[in-house]
Coordinates of N, CA and C in Angstrom, one line a residue:
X9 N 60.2 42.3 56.2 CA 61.0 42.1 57.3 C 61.4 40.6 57.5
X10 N 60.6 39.9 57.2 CA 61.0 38.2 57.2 C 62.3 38.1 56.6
X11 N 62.2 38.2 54.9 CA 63.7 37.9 54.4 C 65.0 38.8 55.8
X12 N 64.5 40.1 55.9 CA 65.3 40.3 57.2 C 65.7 39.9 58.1
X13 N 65.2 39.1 58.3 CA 64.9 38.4 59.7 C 66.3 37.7 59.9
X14 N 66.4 36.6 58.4 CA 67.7 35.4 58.6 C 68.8 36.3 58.4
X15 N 68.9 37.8 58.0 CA 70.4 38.3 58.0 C 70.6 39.2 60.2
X16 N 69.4 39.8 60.1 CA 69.4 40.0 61.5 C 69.4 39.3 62.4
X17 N 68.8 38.4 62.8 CA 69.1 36.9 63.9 C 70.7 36.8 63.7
X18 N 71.3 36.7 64.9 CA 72.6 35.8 65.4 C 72.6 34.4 65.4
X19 N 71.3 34.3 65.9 CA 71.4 32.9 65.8 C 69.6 32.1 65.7
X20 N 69.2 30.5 65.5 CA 68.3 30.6 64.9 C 66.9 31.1 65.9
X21 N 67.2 31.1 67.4 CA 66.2 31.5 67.9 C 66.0 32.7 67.8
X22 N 66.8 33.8 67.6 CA 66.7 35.3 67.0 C 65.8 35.3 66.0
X23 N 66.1 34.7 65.1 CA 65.3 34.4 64.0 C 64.2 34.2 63.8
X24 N 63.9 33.1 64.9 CA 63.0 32.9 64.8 C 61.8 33.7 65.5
X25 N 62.3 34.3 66.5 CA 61.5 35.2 67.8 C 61.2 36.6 66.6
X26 N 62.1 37.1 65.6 CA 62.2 37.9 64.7 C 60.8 37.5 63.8
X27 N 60.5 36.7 63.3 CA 59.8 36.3 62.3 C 58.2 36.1 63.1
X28 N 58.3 35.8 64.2 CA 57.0 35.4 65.0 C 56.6 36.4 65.3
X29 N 57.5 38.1 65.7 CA 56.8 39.3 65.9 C 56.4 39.6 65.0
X30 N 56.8 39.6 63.4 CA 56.6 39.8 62.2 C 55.2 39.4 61.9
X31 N 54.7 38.0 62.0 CA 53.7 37.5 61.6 C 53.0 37.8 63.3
X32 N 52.9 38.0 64.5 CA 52.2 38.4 65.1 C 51.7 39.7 64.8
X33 N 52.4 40.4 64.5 CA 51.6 41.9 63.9 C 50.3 42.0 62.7
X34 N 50.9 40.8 61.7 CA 50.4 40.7 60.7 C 48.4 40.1 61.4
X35 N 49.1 38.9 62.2 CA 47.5 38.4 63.1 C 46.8 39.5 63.3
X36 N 47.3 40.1 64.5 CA 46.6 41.1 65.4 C 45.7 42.5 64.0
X37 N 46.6 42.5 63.5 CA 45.6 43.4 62.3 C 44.7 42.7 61.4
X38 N 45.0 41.8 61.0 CA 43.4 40.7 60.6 C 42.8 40.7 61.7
X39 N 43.1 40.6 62.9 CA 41.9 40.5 63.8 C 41.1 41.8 63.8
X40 N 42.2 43.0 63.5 CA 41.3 44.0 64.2 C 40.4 44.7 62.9
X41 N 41.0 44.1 61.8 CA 40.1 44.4 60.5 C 38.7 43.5 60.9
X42 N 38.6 42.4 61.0 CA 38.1 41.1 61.4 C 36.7 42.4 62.5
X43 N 37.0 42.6 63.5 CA 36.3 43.1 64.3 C 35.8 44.9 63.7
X44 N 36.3 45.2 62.9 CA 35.7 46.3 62.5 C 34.9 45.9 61.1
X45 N 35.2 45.4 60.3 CA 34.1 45.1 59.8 C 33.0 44.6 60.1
X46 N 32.9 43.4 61.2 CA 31.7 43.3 61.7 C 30.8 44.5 63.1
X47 N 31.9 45.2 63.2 CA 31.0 46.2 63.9 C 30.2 47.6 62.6
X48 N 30.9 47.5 61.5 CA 30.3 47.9 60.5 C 29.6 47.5 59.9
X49 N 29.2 46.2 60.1 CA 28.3 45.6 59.0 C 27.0 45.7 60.5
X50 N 27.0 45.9 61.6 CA 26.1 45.8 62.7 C 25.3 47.1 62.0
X51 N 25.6 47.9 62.1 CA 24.6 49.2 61.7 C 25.8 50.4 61.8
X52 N 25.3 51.4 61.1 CA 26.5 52.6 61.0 C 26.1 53.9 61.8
X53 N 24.9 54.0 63.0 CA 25.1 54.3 64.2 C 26.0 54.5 65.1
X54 N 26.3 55.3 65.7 CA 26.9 55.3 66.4 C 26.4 54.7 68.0
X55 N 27.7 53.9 68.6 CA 27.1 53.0 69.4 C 28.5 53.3 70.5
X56 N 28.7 53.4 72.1 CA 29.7 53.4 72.8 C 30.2 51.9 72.9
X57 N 29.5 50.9 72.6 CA 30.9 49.7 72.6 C 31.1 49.4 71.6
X58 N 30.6 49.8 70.4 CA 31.0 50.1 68.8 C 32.6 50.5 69.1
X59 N 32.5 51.9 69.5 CA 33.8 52.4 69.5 C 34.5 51.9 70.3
X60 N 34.5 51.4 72.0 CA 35.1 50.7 72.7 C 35.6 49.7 71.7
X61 N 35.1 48.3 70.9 CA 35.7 47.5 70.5 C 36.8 48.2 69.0
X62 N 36.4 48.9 68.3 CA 37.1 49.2 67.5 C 38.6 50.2 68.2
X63 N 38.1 51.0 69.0 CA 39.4 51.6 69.7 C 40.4 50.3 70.3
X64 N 40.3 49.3 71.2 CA 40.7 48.2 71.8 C 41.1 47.3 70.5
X65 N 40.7 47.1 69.5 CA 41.3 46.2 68.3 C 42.9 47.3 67.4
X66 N 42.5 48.6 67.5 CA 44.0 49.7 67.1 C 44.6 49.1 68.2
X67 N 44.3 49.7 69.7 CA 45.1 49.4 70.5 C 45.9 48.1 70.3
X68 N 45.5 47.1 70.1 CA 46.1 46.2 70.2 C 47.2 46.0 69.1
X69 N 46.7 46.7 67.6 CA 47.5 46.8 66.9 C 48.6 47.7 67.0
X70 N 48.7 48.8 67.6 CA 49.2 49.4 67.9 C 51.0 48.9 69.2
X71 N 50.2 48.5 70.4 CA 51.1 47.6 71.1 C 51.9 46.5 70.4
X72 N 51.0 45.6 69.6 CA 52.0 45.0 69.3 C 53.3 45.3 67.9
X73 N 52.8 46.7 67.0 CA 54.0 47.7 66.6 C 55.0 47.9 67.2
X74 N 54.8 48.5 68.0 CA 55.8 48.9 69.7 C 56.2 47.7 70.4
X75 N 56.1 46.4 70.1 CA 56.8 45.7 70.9 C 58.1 45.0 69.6
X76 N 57.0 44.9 68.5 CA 58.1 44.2 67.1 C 59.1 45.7 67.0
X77 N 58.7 46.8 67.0 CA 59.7 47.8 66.5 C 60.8 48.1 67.7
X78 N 60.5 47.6 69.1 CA 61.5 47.4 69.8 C 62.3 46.6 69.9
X79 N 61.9 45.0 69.7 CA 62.7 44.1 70.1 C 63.6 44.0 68.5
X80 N 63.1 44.5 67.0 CA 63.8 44.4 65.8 C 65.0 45.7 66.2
X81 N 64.7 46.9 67.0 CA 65.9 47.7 67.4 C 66.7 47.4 68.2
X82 N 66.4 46.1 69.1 CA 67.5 45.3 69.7 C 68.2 44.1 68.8
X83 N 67.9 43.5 68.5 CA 68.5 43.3 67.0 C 69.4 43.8 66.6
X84 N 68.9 44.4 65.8 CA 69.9 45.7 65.0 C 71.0 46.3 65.7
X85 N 70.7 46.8 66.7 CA 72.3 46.9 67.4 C 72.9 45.7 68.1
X86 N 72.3 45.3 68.4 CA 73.3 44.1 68.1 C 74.3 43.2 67.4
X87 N 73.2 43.5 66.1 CA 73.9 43.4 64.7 C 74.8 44.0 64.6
X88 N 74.5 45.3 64.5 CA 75.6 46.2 64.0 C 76.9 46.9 65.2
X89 N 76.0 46.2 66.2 CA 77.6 47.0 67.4 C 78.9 45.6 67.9

């Protein structure tokens, strides 16, 4: 989606806002790998804030999918309309 980014953007703050959802997604999922490996390396018990943190690290992944997959479908039609 990066190389995408400089034909979708109109202009360079498009671009740029395009490429920062891009690489924000990419963070947010190192983080949430980042936090589930260390709740796996804690013990492989089952624990209720084990799962709290690991459900809350998707979530987060998850949100910020749904915010790049909307604002890249604003874009795009705009691009293309």
């Amino acid at each position: 989606l990066l190389p995408a980014s400089f034909w979708v953007g109109q202009s360079w703050l498009e671009t740029a806002m395009l490429c920062t959802l891009v690489v924000l997604v990419l963070v947010t999922e190192i983080l949430n790998t980042a936090i589930e490996a260390v709740v796996d390396r804690i013990g492989p018990e089952w624990n209720t804030y084990s799962k709290a943190a690991k459900d809350l690290g998707s979530a987060a992944v998850l949100l910020c999918l749904l915010l790049c997959s909307s604002v890249w479908a604003w874009a795009l039609w705009e691009r293309l309309a």
